[in-house]
PDB file of C-alpha atoms in Angstrom:
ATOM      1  CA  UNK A 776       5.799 -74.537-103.231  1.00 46.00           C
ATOM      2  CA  UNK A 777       6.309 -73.716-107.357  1.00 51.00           C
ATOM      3  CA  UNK A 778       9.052 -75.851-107.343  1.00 51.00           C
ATOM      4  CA  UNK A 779       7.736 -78.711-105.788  1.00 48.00           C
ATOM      5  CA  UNK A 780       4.416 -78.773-107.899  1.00 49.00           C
ATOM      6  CA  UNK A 781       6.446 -78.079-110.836  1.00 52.00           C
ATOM      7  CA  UNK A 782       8.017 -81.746-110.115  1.00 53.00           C
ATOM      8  CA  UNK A 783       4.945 -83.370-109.531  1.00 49.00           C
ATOM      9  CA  UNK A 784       3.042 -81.598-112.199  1.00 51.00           C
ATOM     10  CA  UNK A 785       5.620 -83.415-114.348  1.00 53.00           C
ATOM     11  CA  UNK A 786       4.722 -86.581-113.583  1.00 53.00           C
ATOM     12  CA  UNK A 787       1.118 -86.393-113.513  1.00 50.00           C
ATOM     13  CA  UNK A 788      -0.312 -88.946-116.350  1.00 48.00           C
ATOM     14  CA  UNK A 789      -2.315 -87.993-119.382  1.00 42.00           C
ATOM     15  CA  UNK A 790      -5.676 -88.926-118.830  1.00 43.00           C
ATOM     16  CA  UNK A 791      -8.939 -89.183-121.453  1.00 41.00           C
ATOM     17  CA  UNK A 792     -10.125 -85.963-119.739  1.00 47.00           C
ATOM     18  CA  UNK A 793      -7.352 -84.124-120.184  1.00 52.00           C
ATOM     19  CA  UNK A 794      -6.067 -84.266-123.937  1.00 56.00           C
ATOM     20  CA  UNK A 795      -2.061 -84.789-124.001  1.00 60.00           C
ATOM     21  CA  UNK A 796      -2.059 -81.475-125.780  1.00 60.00           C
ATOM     22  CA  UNK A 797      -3.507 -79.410-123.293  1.00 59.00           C
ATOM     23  CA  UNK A 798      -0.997 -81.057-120.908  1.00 59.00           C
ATOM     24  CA  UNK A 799       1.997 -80.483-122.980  1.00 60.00           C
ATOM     25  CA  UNK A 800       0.592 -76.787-123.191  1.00 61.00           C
ATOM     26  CA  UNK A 801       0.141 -76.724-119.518  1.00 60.00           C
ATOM     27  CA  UNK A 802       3.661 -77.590-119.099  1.00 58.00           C
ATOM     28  CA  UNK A 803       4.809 -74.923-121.548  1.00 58.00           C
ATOM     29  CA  UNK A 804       3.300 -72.219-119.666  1.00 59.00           C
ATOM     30  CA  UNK A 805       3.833 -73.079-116.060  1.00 56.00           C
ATOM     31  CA  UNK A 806       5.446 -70.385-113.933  1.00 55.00           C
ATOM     32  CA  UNK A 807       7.450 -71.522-110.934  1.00 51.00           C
ATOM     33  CA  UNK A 808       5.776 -69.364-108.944  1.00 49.00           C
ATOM     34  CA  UNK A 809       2.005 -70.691-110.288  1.00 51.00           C
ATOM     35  CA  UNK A 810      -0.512 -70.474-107.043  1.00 52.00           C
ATOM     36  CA  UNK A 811      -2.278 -73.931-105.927  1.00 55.00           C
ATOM     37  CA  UNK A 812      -5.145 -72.421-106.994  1.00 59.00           C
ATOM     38  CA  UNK A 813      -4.670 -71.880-110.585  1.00 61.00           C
ATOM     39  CA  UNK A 814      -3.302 -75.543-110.529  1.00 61.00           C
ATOM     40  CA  UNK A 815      -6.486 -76.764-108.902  1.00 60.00           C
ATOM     41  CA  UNK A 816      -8.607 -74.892-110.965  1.00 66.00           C
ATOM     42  CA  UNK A 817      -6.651 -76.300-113.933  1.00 64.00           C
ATOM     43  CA  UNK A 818      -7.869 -79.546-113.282  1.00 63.00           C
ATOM     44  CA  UNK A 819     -11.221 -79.383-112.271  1.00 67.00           C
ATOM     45  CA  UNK A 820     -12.198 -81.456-114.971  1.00 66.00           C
ATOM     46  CA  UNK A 821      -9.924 -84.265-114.469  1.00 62.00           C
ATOM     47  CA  UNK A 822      -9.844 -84.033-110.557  1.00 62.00           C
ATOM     48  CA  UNK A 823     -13.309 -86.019-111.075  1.00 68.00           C
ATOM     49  CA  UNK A 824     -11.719 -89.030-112.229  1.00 69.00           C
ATOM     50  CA  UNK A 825      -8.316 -88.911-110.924  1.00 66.00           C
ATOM     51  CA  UNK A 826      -8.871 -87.666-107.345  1.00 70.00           C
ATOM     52  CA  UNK A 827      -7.046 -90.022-105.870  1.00 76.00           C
ATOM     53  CA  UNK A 828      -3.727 -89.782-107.539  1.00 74.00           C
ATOM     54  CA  UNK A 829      -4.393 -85.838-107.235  1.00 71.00           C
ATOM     55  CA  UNK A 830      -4.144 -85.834-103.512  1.00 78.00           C
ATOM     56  CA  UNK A 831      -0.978 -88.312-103.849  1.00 82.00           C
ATOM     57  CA  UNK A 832       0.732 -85.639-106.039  1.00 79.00           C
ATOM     58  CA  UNK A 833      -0.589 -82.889-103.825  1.00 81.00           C
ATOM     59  CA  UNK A 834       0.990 -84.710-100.885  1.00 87.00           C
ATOM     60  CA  UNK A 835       4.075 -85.474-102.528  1.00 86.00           C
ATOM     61  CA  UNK A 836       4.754 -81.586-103.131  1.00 84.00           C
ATOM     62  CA  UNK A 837       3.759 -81.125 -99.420  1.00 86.00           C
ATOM     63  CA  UNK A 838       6.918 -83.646 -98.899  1.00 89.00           C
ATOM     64  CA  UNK A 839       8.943 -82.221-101.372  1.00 86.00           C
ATOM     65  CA  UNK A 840       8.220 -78.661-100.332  1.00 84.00           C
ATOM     66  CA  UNK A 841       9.003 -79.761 -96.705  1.00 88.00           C
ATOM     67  CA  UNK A 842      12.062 -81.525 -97.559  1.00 89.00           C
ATOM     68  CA  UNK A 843      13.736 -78.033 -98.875  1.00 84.00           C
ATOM     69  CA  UNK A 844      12.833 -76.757 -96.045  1.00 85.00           C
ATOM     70  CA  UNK A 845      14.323 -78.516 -93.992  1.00 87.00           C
ATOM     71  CA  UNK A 846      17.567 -78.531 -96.360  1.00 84.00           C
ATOM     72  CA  UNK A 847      17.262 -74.499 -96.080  1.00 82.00           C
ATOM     73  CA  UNK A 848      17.351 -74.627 -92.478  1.00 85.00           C
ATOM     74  CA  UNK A 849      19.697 -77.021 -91.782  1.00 85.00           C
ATOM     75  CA  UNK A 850      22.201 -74.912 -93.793  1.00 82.00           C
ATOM     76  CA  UNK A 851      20.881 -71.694 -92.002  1.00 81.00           C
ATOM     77  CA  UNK A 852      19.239 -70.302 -94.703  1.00 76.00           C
ATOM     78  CA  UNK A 853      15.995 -68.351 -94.052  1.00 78.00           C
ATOM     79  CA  UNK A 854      13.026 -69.207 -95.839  1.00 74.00           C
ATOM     80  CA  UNK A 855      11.945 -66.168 -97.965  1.00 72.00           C
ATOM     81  CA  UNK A 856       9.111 -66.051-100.691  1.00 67.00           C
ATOM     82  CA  UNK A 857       9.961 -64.621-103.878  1.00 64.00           C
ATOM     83  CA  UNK A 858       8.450 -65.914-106.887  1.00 59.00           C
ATOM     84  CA  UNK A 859       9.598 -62.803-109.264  1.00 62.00           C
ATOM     85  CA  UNK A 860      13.380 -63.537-108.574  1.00 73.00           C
ATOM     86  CA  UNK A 861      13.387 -66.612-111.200  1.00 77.00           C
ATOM     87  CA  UNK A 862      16.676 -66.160-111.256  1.00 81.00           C
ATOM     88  CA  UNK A 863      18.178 -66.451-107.630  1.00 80.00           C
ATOM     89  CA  UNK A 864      16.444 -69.697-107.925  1.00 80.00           C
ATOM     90  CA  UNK A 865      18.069 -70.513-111.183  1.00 85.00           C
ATOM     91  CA  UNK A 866      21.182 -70.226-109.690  1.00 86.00           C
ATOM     92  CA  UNK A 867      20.660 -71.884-107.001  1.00 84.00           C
ATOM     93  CA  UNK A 868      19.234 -75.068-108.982  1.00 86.00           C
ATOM     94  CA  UNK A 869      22.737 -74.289-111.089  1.00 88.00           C
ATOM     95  CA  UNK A 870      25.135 -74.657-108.040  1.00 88.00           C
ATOM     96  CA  UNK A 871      23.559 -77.863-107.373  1.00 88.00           C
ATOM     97  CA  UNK A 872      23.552 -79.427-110.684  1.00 90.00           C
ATOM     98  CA  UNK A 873      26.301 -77.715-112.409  1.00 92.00           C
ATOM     99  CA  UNK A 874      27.369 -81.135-113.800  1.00 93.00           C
ATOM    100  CA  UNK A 875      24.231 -81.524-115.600  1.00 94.00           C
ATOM    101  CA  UNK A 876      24.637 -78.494-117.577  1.00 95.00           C
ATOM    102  CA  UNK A 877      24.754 -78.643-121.512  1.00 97.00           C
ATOM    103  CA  UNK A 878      25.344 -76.381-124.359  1.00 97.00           C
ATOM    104  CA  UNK A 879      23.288 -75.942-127.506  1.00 97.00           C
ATOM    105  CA  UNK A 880      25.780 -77.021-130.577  1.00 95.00           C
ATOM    106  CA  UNK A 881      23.496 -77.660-133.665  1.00 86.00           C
ATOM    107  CA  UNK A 882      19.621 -77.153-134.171  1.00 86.00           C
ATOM    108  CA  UNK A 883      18.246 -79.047-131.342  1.00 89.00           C
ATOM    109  CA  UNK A 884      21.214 -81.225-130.561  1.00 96.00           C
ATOM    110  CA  UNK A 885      22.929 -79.954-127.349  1.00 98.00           C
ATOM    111  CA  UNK A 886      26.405 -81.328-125.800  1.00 97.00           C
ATOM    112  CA  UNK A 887      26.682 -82.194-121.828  1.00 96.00           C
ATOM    113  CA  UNK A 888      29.737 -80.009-120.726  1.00 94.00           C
ATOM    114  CA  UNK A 889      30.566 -83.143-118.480  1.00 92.00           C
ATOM    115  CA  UNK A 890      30.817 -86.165-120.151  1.00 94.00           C
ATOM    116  CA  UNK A 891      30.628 -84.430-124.021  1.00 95.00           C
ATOM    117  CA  UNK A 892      27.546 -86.527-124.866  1.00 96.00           C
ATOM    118  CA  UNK A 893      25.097 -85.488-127.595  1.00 97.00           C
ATOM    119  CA  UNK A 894      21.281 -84.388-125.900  1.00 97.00           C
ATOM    120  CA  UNK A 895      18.014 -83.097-126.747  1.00 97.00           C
ATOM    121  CA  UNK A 896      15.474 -81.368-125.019  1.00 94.00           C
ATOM    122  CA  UNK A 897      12.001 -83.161-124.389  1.00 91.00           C
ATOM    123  CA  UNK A 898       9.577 -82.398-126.953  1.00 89.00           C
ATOM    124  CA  UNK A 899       7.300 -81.861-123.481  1.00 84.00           C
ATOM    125  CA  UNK A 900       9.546 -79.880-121.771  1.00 85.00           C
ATOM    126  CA  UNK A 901       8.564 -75.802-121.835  1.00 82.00           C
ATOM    127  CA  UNK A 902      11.710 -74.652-123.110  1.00 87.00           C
ATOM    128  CA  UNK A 903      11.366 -77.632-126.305  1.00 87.00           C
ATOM    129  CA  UNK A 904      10.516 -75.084-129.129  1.00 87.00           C
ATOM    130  CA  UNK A 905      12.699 -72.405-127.063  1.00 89.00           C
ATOM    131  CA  UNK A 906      16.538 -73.926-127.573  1.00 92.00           C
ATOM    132  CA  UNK A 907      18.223 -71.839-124.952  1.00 94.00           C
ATOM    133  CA  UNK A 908      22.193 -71.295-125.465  1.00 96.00           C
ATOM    134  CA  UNK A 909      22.853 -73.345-122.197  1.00 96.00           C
ATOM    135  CA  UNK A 910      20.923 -75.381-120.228  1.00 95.00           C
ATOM    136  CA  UNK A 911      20.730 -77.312-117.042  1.00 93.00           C
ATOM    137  CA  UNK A 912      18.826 -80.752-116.558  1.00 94.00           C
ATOM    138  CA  UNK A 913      17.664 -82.839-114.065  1.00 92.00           C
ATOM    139  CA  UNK A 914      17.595 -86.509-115.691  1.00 93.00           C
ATOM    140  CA  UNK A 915      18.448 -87.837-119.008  1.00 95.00           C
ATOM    141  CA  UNK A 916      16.041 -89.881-120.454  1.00 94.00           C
ATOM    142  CA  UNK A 917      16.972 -92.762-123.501  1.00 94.00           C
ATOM    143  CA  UNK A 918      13.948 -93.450-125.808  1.00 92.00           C
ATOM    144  CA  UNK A 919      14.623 -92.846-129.780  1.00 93.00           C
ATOM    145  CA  UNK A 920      17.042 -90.102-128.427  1.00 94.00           C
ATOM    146  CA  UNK A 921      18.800 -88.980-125.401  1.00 96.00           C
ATOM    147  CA  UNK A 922      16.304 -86.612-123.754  1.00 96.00           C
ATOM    148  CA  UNK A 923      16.865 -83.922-120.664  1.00 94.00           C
ATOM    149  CA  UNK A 924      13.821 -83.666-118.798  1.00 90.00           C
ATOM    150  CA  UNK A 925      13.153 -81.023-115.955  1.00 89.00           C
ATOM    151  CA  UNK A 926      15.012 -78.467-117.927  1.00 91.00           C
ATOM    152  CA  UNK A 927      16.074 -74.710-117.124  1.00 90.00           C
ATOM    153  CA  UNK A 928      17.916 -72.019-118.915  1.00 91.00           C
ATOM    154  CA  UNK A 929      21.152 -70.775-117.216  1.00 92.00           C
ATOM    155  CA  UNK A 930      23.520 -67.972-117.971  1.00 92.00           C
ATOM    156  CA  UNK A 931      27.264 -69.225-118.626  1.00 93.00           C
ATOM    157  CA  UNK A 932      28.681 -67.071-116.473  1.00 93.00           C
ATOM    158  CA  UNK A 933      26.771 -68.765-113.209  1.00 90.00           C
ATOM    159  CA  UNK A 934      28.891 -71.767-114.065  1.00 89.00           C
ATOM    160  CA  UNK A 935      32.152 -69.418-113.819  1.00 89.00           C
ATOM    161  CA  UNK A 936      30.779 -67.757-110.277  1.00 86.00           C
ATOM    162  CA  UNK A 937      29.973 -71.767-109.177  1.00 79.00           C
ATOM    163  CA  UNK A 938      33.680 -72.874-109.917  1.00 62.00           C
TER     164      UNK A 938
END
């Protein structure tokens, strides 16, 4: 269920009761594993105004959550809980994106091992301030620079065990 608040979570807007800094900060410290709970209780204050879009979200990690499910059985893979093995989820977000992984070359400027383009991290993202030695990404996003978004650390050697 982590995961699939984690992607809605990052598309949740900025509203005037929620300052964009305490949304950036939100992102920076979110857990995978992060109970609904906590998430609720993290926006009690803008849940007043923004019900509506809440229970979208909410329902769209319900779908998301049931969709990897259903990927997970379908490839006979029991459904297990555990949220302190970051990394056996790590890897398994690797396998599937391999070709969206990127090395850090310079200061913040990082190099898709794919297609040898130059990328930066979000200034949102969690791991912005962090600069990681490799990285995996879900989407790159063009503003004033090319940005990953939805990123996660890796180890270099998960790309060796994946080929």
């Amino acid at each position: 269920m982590g995961t699939a608040l984690k992607s809605v979570f990052d598309r949740v807007g900025v509203s005037p009761v929620v300052p964009p800094q305490v949304i950036v900060s939100a992102r920076t410290n979110w857990p995978i594993g992060m109970l609904l709970g906590d998430v609720i209780n993290f926006f009690n204050p803008w849940l007043s105004t923004n019900s509506e879009e809440l229970v979208r979200s909410m329902k769209r990690a319900r779908d998301i959550r049931d969709q990897l499910e259903g990927l997970l059985e379908r490839v006979e893979i029991e459904l297990s809980s555990s949220p302190n093995d970051l990394e056996v989820i790590k890897k398994t977000i690797t396998s599937g994106f391999f070709q969206h992984s990127a090395k850090l070359k310079k200061q913040e400027a990082y190099q898709t091992v794919k297609s040898l383009q130059t990328v930066y991290i979000h200034p949102t993202s969690g791991l912005a301030k962090e600069l990681p030695r490799w990285v995996i990404y879900h989407e790159l996003v063009l503003t004033t620079k090319e940005y990953m978004r939805q990123v996660i650390e890796l180890k270099p050697e998960w790309l060796v065990e994946i080929a």
